[in-house]
Short mmCIF file of C-alpha atoms and ligand atoms in Angstrom, two decimals:
data_model
loop_
_atom_site.label_atom_id
_atom_site.label_comp_id
_atom_site.label_asym_id
_atom_site.label_seq_id
_atom_site.Cartn_x
_atom_site.Cartn_y
_atom_site.Cartn_z
CA MET A 24 15.98 -6.35 -18.09
CA THR A 25 15.05 -7.75 -14.69
CA VAL A 26 11.37 -8.23 -14.14
CA GLN A 27 9.79 -5.68 -11.85
CA ARG A 28 7.28 -7.16 -9.46
CA VAL A 29 4.34 -4.87 -8.80
CA LEU A 30 1.84 -5.78 -6.09
CA THR A 31 -1.25 -4.18 -4.67
CA GLY A 32 -4.21 -5.21 -2.54
CA ILE A 33 -7.78 -4.01 -2.21
CA THR A 34 -9.58 -4.37 1.09
CA THR A 35 -12.86 -6.22 0.56
CA SER A 36 -15.15 -4.18 2.74
CA GLY A 37 -17.03 -2.04 0.24
CA THR A 38 -18.59 -1.69 -3.19
CA PRO A 39 -16.32 -0.27 -5.93
CA HIS A 40 -17.17 3.30 -6.92
CA LEU A 41 -16.05 5.67 -9.66
CA GLY A 42 -13.20 6.93 -7.47
CA ASN A 43 -11.79 3.40 -7.02
CA TYR A 44 -12.09 2.81 -10.74
CA VAL A 45 -10.27 5.97 -11.80
CA GLY A 46 -7.74 5.89 -8.94
CA ALA A 47 -6.85 2.20 -8.78
CA VAL A 48 -8.60 -0.24 -11.10
CA ARG A 49 -8.14 1.48 -14.46
CA PRO A 50 -4.45 2.44 -13.99
CA SER A 51 -3.59 -0.99 -12.56
CA VAL A 52 -5.21 -2.88 -15.41
CA GLN A 53 -3.32 -0.66 -17.86
CA ALA A 54 -0.02 -1.14 -15.98
CA SER A 55 -0.45 -4.91 -15.92
CA THR A 56 -0.09 -5.06 -19.70
CA ARG A 57 3.33 -3.40 -19.72
CA PRO A 58 6.22 -5.68 -20.70
CA GLY A 59 8.83 -6.50 -18.07
CA VAL A 60 6.32 -6.28 -15.24
CA GLN A 61 4.96 -9.13 -13.17
CA SER A 62 1.78 -7.99 -11.44
CA PHE A 63 0.22 -9.34 -8.27
CA TYR A 64 -3.31 -8.16 -7.46
CA PHE A 65 -5.12 -9.52 -4.50
CA LEU A 66 -8.30 -9.19 -2.50
CA ALA A 67 -7.28 -8.24 1.03
CA ASP A 68 -10.04 -10.10 2.85
CA TYR A 69 -8.05 -10.65 6.06
CA HIS A 70 -7.73 -6.88 6.18
CA ALA A 71 -11.49 -6.54 5.71
CA LEU A 72 -12.04 -8.30 9.06
CA ILE A 73 -10.37 -5.37 10.77
CA LYS A 74 -12.94 -2.98 9.31
CA THR A 75 -16.17 -4.91 9.52
CA GLY A 76 -17.72 -7.70 11.53
CA ASP A 77 -20.35 -8.43 8.90
CA PRO A 78 -19.59 -11.78 7.20
CA ALA A 79 -22.16 -11.34 4.41
CA ARG A 80 -20.63 -8.02 3.53
CA VAL A 81 -17.10 -9.44 3.35
CA GLN A 82 -18.30 -12.21 1.06
CA ARG A 83 -20.32 -9.87 -1.15
CA SER A 84 -17.58 -7.26 -1.35
CA THR A 85 -15.02 -9.92 -2.29
CA LEU A 86 -17.21 -11.03 -5.18
CA GLU A 87 -17.99 -7.44 -6.24
CA ILE A 88 -14.36 -6.38 -6.26
CA ALA A 89 -13.16 -9.50 -8.06
CA ALA A 90 -15.94 -9.05 -10.65
CA THR A 91 -14.97 -5.41 -11.07
CA TRP A 92 -11.32 -6.17 -11.80
CA LEU A 93 -12.22 -8.88 -14.25
CA ALA A 94 -14.86 -6.72 -15.95
CA ALA A 95 -12.34 -3.89 -16.22
CA GLY A 96 -10.13 -6.17 -18.29
CA LEU A 97 -7.67 -7.66 -15.83
CA ASP A 98 -6.32 -10.80 -17.47
CA PRO A 99 -5.93 -13.49 -14.80
CA GLU A 100 -3.71 -15.49 -17.17
CA ARG A 101 -1.24 -12.66 -17.37
CA VAL A 102 -1.16 -11.51 -13.75
CA VAL A 103 -1.33 -13.27 -10.39
CA PHE A 104 -4.85 -12.47 -9.17
CA TYR A 105 -5.75 -14.06 -5.85
CA ARG A 106 -7.53 -13.82 -2.54
CA GLN A 107 -5.34 -13.18 0.50
CA SER A 108 -7.07 -15.77 2.68
CA ASP A 109 -6.27 -18.51 0.15
CA ILE A 110 -2.59 -18.09 1.06
CA PRO A 111 -2.10 -19.54 4.56
CA GLU A 112 1.58 -18.59 4.35
CA ILE A 113 0.57 -14.92 4.73
CA PRO A 114 -0.49 -15.19 8.40
CA GLU A 115 2.62 -17.27 9.09
CA LEU A 116 4.85 -14.57 7.62
CA THR A 117 2.85 -11.99 9.58
CA TRP A 118 4.04 -13.72 12.74
CA PHE A 119 7.70 -13.77 11.66
CA LEU A 120 7.49 -10.06 10.91
CA THR A 121 5.64 -9.37 14.16
CA CYS A 122 8.70 -10.68 15.96
CA VAL A 123 11.08 -8.22 14.28
CA THR A 124 8.80 -5.17 14.50
CA GLY A 125 9.03 -2.75 17.40
CA LYS A 126 5.77 -2.20 19.24
CA GLY A 127 6.68 1.46 19.41
CA VAL A 128 6.89 1.56 15.63
CA LEU A 129 3.30 0.33 15.43
CA ASN A 130 2.26 2.86 18.08
CA ARG A 131 3.19 5.52 15.55
CA ALA A 132 1.13 4.14 12.65
CA HIS A 133 -1.28 6.80 11.39
CA ALA A 134 -4.47 4.72 11.51
CA TYR A 135 -3.83 3.55 15.06
CA LYS A 136 -2.72 7.01 16.21
CA ALA A 137 -5.84 8.59 14.73
CA SER A 138 -8.01 6.28 16.85
CA VAL A 139 -5.98 7.06 19.96
CA ASP A 140 -6.15 10.80 19.28
CA LYS A 141 -9.90 10.61 18.80
CA ASN A 142 -10.31 8.81 22.12
CA THR A 143 -8.03 11.26 23.89
CA ALA A 144 -10.03 14.19 22.52
CA ALA A 145 -13.25 12.51 23.70
CA GLY A 146 -11.74 11.89 27.14
CA THR A 147 -12.03 8.09 26.86
CA GLU A 148 -9.33 5.44 27.34
CA PRO A 149 -6.68 5.79 24.59
CA ASP A 150 -7.26 2.27 23.25
CA ASP A 151 -11.04 2.33 23.57
CA GLY A 152 -12.58 0.32 20.72
CA VAL A 153 -9.18 -0.39 19.17
CA THR A 154 -8.68 -4.05 18.30
CA ALA A 155 -5.27 -5.68 18.19
CA GLY A 156 -6.13 -6.29 14.53
CA LEU A 157 -6.12 -2.55 13.81
CA PHE A 158 -2.86 -2.23 15.70
CA MET A 159 -1.29 -5.07 13.70
CA TYR A 160 -2.65 -3.89 10.34
CA PRO A 161 0.76 -2.71 9.05
CA VAL A 162 2.39 -6.06 9.80
CA LEU A 163 -0.23 -8.03 7.88
CA MET A 164 0.26 -5.61 5.01
CA GLY A 165 4.02 -6.04 5.28
CA ALA A 166 3.57 -9.80 4.92
CA ASP A 167 1.42 -9.29 1.79
CA ILE A 168 4.18 -7.29 0.18
CA LEU A 169 7.28 -9.16 1.34
CA MET A 170 5.90 -12.62 0.59
CA PHE A 171 6.22 -11.90 -3.13
CA ASN A 172 9.30 -9.70 -2.86
CA ALA A 173 7.49 -6.85 -4.60
CA HIS A 174 9.64 -3.99 -5.88
CA GLN A 175 6.81 -1.53 -6.44
CA VAL A 176 3.59 -1.09 -4.50
CA PRO A 177 1.10 1.28 -6.17
CA VAL A 178 -0.93 2.88 -3.38
CA GLY A 179 -2.58 6.13 -2.38
CA ARG A 180 -0.64 8.66 -0.34
CA ASP A 181 -2.36 7.55 2.85
CA GLN A 182 -0.58 4.19 2.54
CA ILE A 183 3.00 5.44 2.15
CA GLN A 184 3.80 5.00 5.82
CA HIS A 185 2.75 1.35 5.61
CA ILE A 186 5.19 0.73 2.76
CA GLU A 187 7.97 2.39 4.73
CA MET A 188 7.17 0.11 7.65
CA ALA A 189 7.29 -2.92 5.34
CA ARG A 190 10.72 -1.76 4.17
CA ASP A 191 11.89 -1.55 7.76
CA MET A 192 10.53 -5.01 8.53
CA ALA A 193 12.38 -6.39 5.51
CA ALA A 194 15.60 -4.66 6.50
CA SER A 195 15.33 -5.87 10.10
CA PHE A 196 14.63 -9.43 9.07
CA ASN A 197 17.45 -9.42 6.54
CA HIS A 198 19.80 -8.02 9.12
CA LEU A 199 18.95 -10.76 11.58
CA TYR A 200 18.59 -13.75 9.28
CA GLY A 201 20.32 -12.94 5.99
CA GLU A 202 19.13 -11.49 2.70
CA HIS A 203 15.66 -12.91 2.13
CA PHE A 204 13.52 -9.91 1.29
CA THR A 205 13.53 -7.23 -1.39
CA LEU A 206 13.00 -3.75 0.06
CA PRO A 207 9.71 -2.50 -1.47
CA GLU A 208 8.92 1.01 -2.63
CA ALA A 209 5.63 2.89 -2.78
CA ALA A 210 4.66 3.85 -6.32
CA ILE A 211 2.58 7.00 -6.32
CA ASP A 212 1.13 8.03 -9.67
CA ASP A 213 0.56 11.77 -9.67
CA ASN A 214 -1.30 11.62 -12.98
CA VAL A 215 -4.07 9.56 -11.47
CA ALA A 216 -7.06 11.70 -10.58
CA THR A 217 -8.66 11.78 -7.16
CA LEU A 218 -12.36 12.09 -7.88
CA PRO A 219 -14.70 14.34 -5.96
CA GLY A 220 -17.94 12.77 -4.77
CA LEU A 221 -21.58 13.85 -4.97
CA ASP A 222 -21.03 16.60 -2.38
CA GLY A 223 -17.73 17.86 -3.85
CA ARG A 224 -15.52 16.33 -1.14
CA LYS A 225 -13.19 13.45 -2.08
CA MET A 226 -15.27 10.48 -3.23
CA SER A 227 -15.10 8.08 -0.32
CA LYS A 228 -17.21 5.49 1.38
CA SER A 229 -16.59 7.25 4.67
CA TYR A 230 -18.29 10.43 3.39
CA ASP A 231 -21.19 8.47 1.92
CA ASN A 232 -20.89 10.52 -1.28
CA THR A 233 -19.96 7.83 -3.78
CA ILE A 234 -21.29 6.88 -7.18
CA PRO A 235 -21.04 3.07 -7.36
CA LEU A 236 -19.31 1.97 -10.53
CA PHE A 237 -21.88 -0.62 -11.48
CA VAL A 238 -25.45 0.47 -11.00
CA PRO A 239 -28.11 0.12 -13.68
CA ARG A 240 -28.06 2.86 -16.30
CA GLU A 241 -31.16 4.60 -14.95
CA GLN A 242 -29.76 4.71 -11.45
CA LEU A 243 -26.44 6.07 -12.69
CA LYS A 244 -28.38 8.86 -14.39
CA LYS A 245 -30.26 9.67 -11.18
CA LEU A 246 -27.04 9.81 -9.18
CA VAL A 247 -25.31 12.05 -11.70
CA MET A 248 -28.31 14.39 -11.74
CA GLY A 249 -27.92 14.70 -7.96
CA LEU A 250 -24.35 16.00 -8.22
CA LEU A 251 -23.82 19.20 -6.24
CA THR A 252 -23.44 22.33 -8.40
CA ASP A 253 -23.73 26.05 -7.73
CA SER A 254 -26.90 27.99 -8.47
CA ARG A 255 -25.89 29.63 -11.74
CA ALA A 256 -28.75 29.79 -14.21
CA PRO A 257 -28.67 28.54 -17.80
CA GLY A 258 -26.81 31.06 -19.99
CA GLU A 259 -24.61 32.25 -17.14
CA PRO A 260 -20.91 31.36 -17.62
CA LYS A 261 -19.77 28.63 -15.20
CA SER A 262 -16.45 28.03 -13.55
CA THR A 263 -14.64 24.73 -14.11
CA GLU A 264 -12.49 25.52 -11.08
CA GLY A 265 -13.70 23.45 -8.13
CA SER A 266 -16.56 21.93 -10.16
CA ALA A 267 -17.03 18.27 -9.20
CA LEU A 268 -18.99 17.74 -12.40
CA PHE A 269 -16.12 19.02 -14.53
CA GLN A 270 -13.49 17.01 -12.66
CA ILE A 271 -15.39 13.76 -13.04
CA TYR A 272 -16.00 14.50 -16.72
CA GLN A 273 -12.30 15.15 -17.25
CA ALA A 274 -11.34 11.82 -15.66
CA PHE A 275 -13.36 9.98 -18.31
CA ALA A 276 -13.13 12.19 -21.37
CA THR A 277 -10.42 12.70 -24.01
CA SER A 278 -8.62 16.02 -23.92
CA ASP A 279 -10.65 17.24 -26.92
CA GLU A 280 -13.89 16.39 -25.17
CA THR A 281 -12.63 18.12 -22.04
CA ASP A 282 -11.79 21.26 -24.03
CA ALA A 283 -15.27 21.25 -25.53
CA MET A 284 -16.80 20.97 -22.05
CA ARG A 285 -14.64 23.82 -20.79
CA GLN A 286 -15.93 25.88 -23.72
CA ALA A 287 -19.51 24.92 -22.88
CA PHE A 288 -18.98 26.01 -19.26
CA ALA A 289 -17.69 29.40 -20.43
CA SER A 290 -20.66 29.91 -22.70
CA GLY A 291 -23.18 29.12 -20.02
CA ILE A 292 -24.30 25.52 -20.53
CA ALA A 293 -27.25 24.67 -18.25
CA TRP A 294 -26.31 22.38 -15.34
CA GLY A 295 -28.96 19.89 -16.42
CA GLU A 296 -27.42 19.69 -19.88
CA ALA A 297 -23.86 19.35 -18.51
CA LYS A 298 -25.02 16.54 -16.24
CA GLN A 299 -26.68 14.81 -19.16
CA GLN A 300 -23.38 14.94 -21.11
CA LEU A 301 -21.43 13.66 -18.12
CA PHE A 302 -23.88 10.81 -17.69
CA GLU A 303 -23.59 9.79 -21.35
CA ARG A 304 -19.80 9.93 -21.20
CA LEU A 305 -19.66 7.79 -18.07
CA ASP A 306 -22.12 5.30 -19.43
CA ALA A 307 -20.19 4.97 -22.68
CA GLU A 308 -17.16 3.71 -20.74
CA ILE A 309 -19.05 1.71 -18.14
CA ALA A 310 -21.77 0.01 -20.20
CA PRO A 311 -19.53 -2.60 -21.89
CA MET A 312 -17.95 -3.46 -18.53
CA ARG A 313 -21.35 -3.53 -16.86
CA ALA A 314 -22.40 -6.51 -18.92
CA ALA A 315 -19.27 -8.44 -17.94
CA TYR A 316 -19.74 -7.42 -14.31
CA GLU A 317 -23.32 -8.70 -14.29
CA HIS A 318 -22.09 -11.94 -15.79
CA TYR A 319 -19.53 -12.50 -13.02
CA MET A 320 -21.96 -11.45 -10.29
CA THR A 321 -24.42 -14.06 -11.47
CA HIS A 322 -21.69 -16.71 -11.92
CA PRO A 323 -19.79 -16.63 -8.62
CA ASP A 324 -18.52 -20.17 -9.26
CA GLU A 325 -16.59 -18.88 -12.21
CA VAL A 326 -15.00 -16.13 -10.12
CA GLU A 327 -14.22 -18.66 -7.41
CA ARG A 328 -12.42 -20.85 -9.95
CA ILE A 329 -10.39 -17.92 -11.26
CA LEU A 330 -9.33 -16.95 -7.75
CA LEU A 331 -8.35 -20.49 -6.83
CA ALA A 332 -6.24 -20.78 -9.97
CA GLY A 333 -4.59 -17.50 -8.97
CA ALA A 334 -3.97 -18.81 -5.47
CA ALA A 335 -2.24 -21.85 -6.92
CA LYS A 336 0.12 -19.57 -8.84
CA ALA A 337 0.73 -17.45 -5.75
CA ARG A 338 1.38 -20.48 -3.55
CA ALA A 339 3.87 -21.87 -6.05
CA ILE A 340 5.95 -18.93 -4.85
CA ALA A 341 4.75 -18.60 -1.24
CA THR A 342 5.06 -22.22 -0.13
CA PRO A 343 8.76 -22.79 -0.94
CA PHE A 344 9.64 -19.26 0.14
CA THR A 345 7.98 -19.81 3.52
CA GLN A 346 9.93 -23.04 3.85
CA GLN A 347 13.11 -21.05 3.29
CA LEU A 348 12.04 -18.47 5.90
CA ARG A 349 11.10 -21.13 8.44
CA HIS A 350 14.56 -22.58 8.06
CA ALA A 351 16.16 -19.15 8.35
CA VAL A 352 14.50 -18.40 11.69
CA GLY A 353 15.23 -21.85 13.11
CA LEU A 354 11.94 -23.69 12.63
CA ARG A 355 13.64 -26.75 11.20
CA HIS A 356 13.90 -30.46 11.05
CA LEU A 357 15.71 -31.33 14.24
CA ALA A 358 18.37 -33.41 12.55
CA ALA A 359 19.25 -30.45 10.34
CA GLY A 360 20.84 -28.76 13.35
CA ALA A 361 23.57 -31.39 13.65
CA THR A 362 25.72 -29.63 11.09
CA PRO A 363 25.15 -25.92 11.41
CA ALA A 364 25.34 -24.18 8.07
CA LYS A 365 28.52 -22.12 7.75
CA ALA A 366 26.73 -19.31 6.02
CA GLU A 367 24.43 -18.74 8.94
CA LYS A 368 24.51 -15.28 10.36
CA THR A 369 24.41 -16.12 14.05
CA ALA A 370 26.46 -13.07 14.97
CA LYS A 371 23.93 -10.79 13.39
CA ALA A 372 21.21 -12.02 15.67
CA ALA A 373 22.70 -9.50 18.07
CA LEU A 374 22.51 -5.81 17.26
CA ALA A 375 24.91 -3.24 15.96
CA ALA A 376 26.00 -0.70 18.57
CA PHE A 377 27.10 2.91 18.80
CA LYS A 378 29.93 3.93 21.11
CA GLN A 379 30.46 7.53 22.10
CA TYR A 380 33.78 8.72 23.53
CA ARG A 381 36.14 11.65 23.92
CA GLU A 382 39.61 11.83 22.36
CA LYS A 383 42.74 13.54 23.57
CA ASP A 384 42.00 16.36 21.13
CA GLY A 385 39.06 17.25 23.39
CA LEU A 386 36.48 16.45 20.73
CA PHE A 387 33.60 13.98 20.97
CA TYR A 388 33.36 11.02 18.61
CA PHE A 389 31.18 8.02 17.98
CA LYS A 390 31.72 4.79 16.17
CA LEU A 391 29.30 2.18 14.95
CA ALA A 392 30.18 -1.51 14.99
CA ASP A 393 28.09 -4.43 13.83
CA ALA A 394 27.23 -7.23 16.22
CA SER A 395 30.43 -9.10 15.50
CA GLY A 396 32.40 -6.00 16.45
CA GLN A 397 33.35 -5.04 12.94
CA LEU A 398 33.53 -1.30 12.51
CA LEU A 399 31.02 0.21 10.05
CA LEU A 400 31.50 3.91 10.66
CA GLN A 401 33.97 6.16 12.43
CA SER A 402 32.66 9.69 13.01
CA THR A 403 34.38 13.02 12.68
CA GLY A 404 34.91 15.07 15.86
CA PHE A 405 32.10 17.08 17.53
CA ASP A 406 32.66 20.06 19.85
CA GLN A 407 29.76 19.16 22.08
CA PRO A 408 28.66 15.78 23.44
CA LYS A 409 25.08 16.84 22.74
CA ALA A 410 25.77 17.30 19.02
CA CYS A 411 27.46 13.92 18.96
CA GLY A 412 24.44 12.29 20.62
CA ALA A 413 22.07 14.05 18.23
CA ALA A 414 24.03 12.75 15.25
CA ILE A 415 23.71 9.21 16.58
CA ALA A 416 19.96 9.65 17.07
CA ARG A 417 19.53 11.01 13.57
CA LEU A 418 21.57 8.25 11.99
CA GLN A 419 19.51 5.69 13.81
CA ALA A 420 16.25 7.31 12.73
CA GLU A 421 17.14 7.90 9.08
CA GLY A 422 19.98 5.52 8.25
CA ASN A 423 21.88 6.16 5.06
CA ALA A 424 19.87 9.32 4.25
CA ALA A 425 21.42 11.06 7.28
CA LEU A 426 25.05 10.40 6.33
CA GLU A 427 25.51 13.29 3.95
CA PRO A 428 23.72 15.98 5.98
CA LEU A 429 25.75 14.90 9.02
CA GLY A 430 28.99 14.99 7.03
CA GLN A 431 29.75 11.36 7.92
CA SER A 432 30.74 8.44 5.76
CA LEU A 433 30.89 4.69 6.03
CA LEU A 434 34.16 2.83 6.19
CA PRO A 435 35.40 1.43 2.88
CA GLY A 436 33.57 -1.72 1.84
CA VAL A 437 30.52 -1.08 4.01
CA THR A 438 27.37 -0.79 1.91
CA THR A 439 24.49 1.58 2.52
CA ASP A 440 22.17 -1.44 2.69
CA THR A 441 24.21 -2.75 5.62
CA LEU A 442 23.76 0.55 7.41
CA ASP A 443 20.03 0.76 6.65
CA GLY A 444 19.52 -2.82 7.82
CA ALA A 445 21.43 -2.25 11.04
CA MET A 446 19.54 0.97 11.80
CA ALA A 447 16.14 -0.58 11.05
CA ALA A 448 16.97 -3.47 13.37
CA LEU A 449 17.96 -1.05 16.13
CA ARG A 450 14.77 0.97 15.69
CA ASN A 451 12.63 -2.11 15.74
CA ALA A 452 14.42 -3.51 18.78
CA LYS A 453 13.93 -0.28 20.71
CA GLY A 454 10.37 0.26 19.55
N1 LIG B 11 -4.13 -1.21 3.11
C1 LIG B 11 -4.52 -1.14 1.73
C2 LIG B 11 -5.67 -0.14 1.60
O1 LIG B 11 -6.47 -0.02 2.50
C3 LIG B 11 -4.93 -2.49 1.19
C4 LIG B 11 -3.78 -3.45 1.25
C5 LIG B 11 -3.67 -4.54 2.05
C6 LIG B 11 -2.60 -3.38 0.47
N2 LIG B 11 -2.48 -5.15 1.84
C7 LIG B 11 -1.80 -4.47 0.87
C8 LIG B 11 -2.15 -2.49 -0.51
C9 LIG B 11 -0.55 -4.69 0.30
C10 LIG B 11 -0.89 -2.71 -1.08
C11 LIG B 11 -0.10 -3.80 -0.66
O2 LIG B 11 -5.78 0.51 0.60
#
């Protein structure tokens, strides 16, 4: 069995809350113990600089998040656990990827577009308050992923577009410079709960409705008692549907405990009593971790040592790989150029091209050739030039996935990876 590399990052701009624990920390720690998996977990502190300009907060959040992962049972001996900014090869790779990424592709990134849309709605300049860091966010994330040739990237749905962009960057780079990168895939776990917050909306720092994972027991109790419920009196049956209290309970309880709580709701448990039970259930899981968390928070040197050891493991991969990439793009010892390597893909530095034409049969055709002129695809005939042009556009946008719906096929010996690489390179070149 080939080892699957799984990688994910956590931006160090906030304090971990119950939602982060249930949605990311707990499943990742569990996944890291599976055989046949090599896990990379890192603290995305370069990314944090895009979100906040508060140095003390970045430092504190980095410690809090590292302490959380360790307290939750992440074994730094077993996984590669590191801090992004300890890997100077990451910003270097970011630059290589920047040079194969279309600006237009970044224009369409959700986070950037949301800022532009907000400005447009407010009647201000489209890029008002938008840093180049926010604009480049997907490229930095691409470098995180591609540096370790991750196969799987566990993320929330809001991050899927970023993984697709990383795939495209990998395909473009491979197309230009040879096969260096694995094409990553987003891993979305539908069994992982999204927790509601204190006000019933999704638990999120941006709604200010979070329950921090590690607060003292008394404070946890206070927060849980403040959870929004409806106004049903004790003795009145209560609905589990849409109840934040019930959903949070379920995320921590066994299925038997959950059934018992459902029963209690039906028979009219008082909200105060239900909250008390939720609090005790939460505390039972958190209390043992809380002690470890407090230990790490009061021994930052220990955390620092663990992260540096992780960085050494990460750089054992990143340093030689970056050397390989530098060579691939032409940043080389000058004497090395005297005998150009045969295997070098100079022809591919140019782009594949579509040609559209009309045959004697009156129909419209296109063909696709790679940069060296070798034919990859010969289309079937189209009645209308417009349909022919639309097929080209769709192929370019979707690559291999468009072949079947368009009723087209590649020439014998041409792989779907070749097509995807060529199309990604075209997209990125056009922006
Ligand atoms: N963008 C991710 C988030 O906000 C954090 C992140 C940075 C990340 N680099 C990554 C996640 C690489 C996965 C892989 O949640």
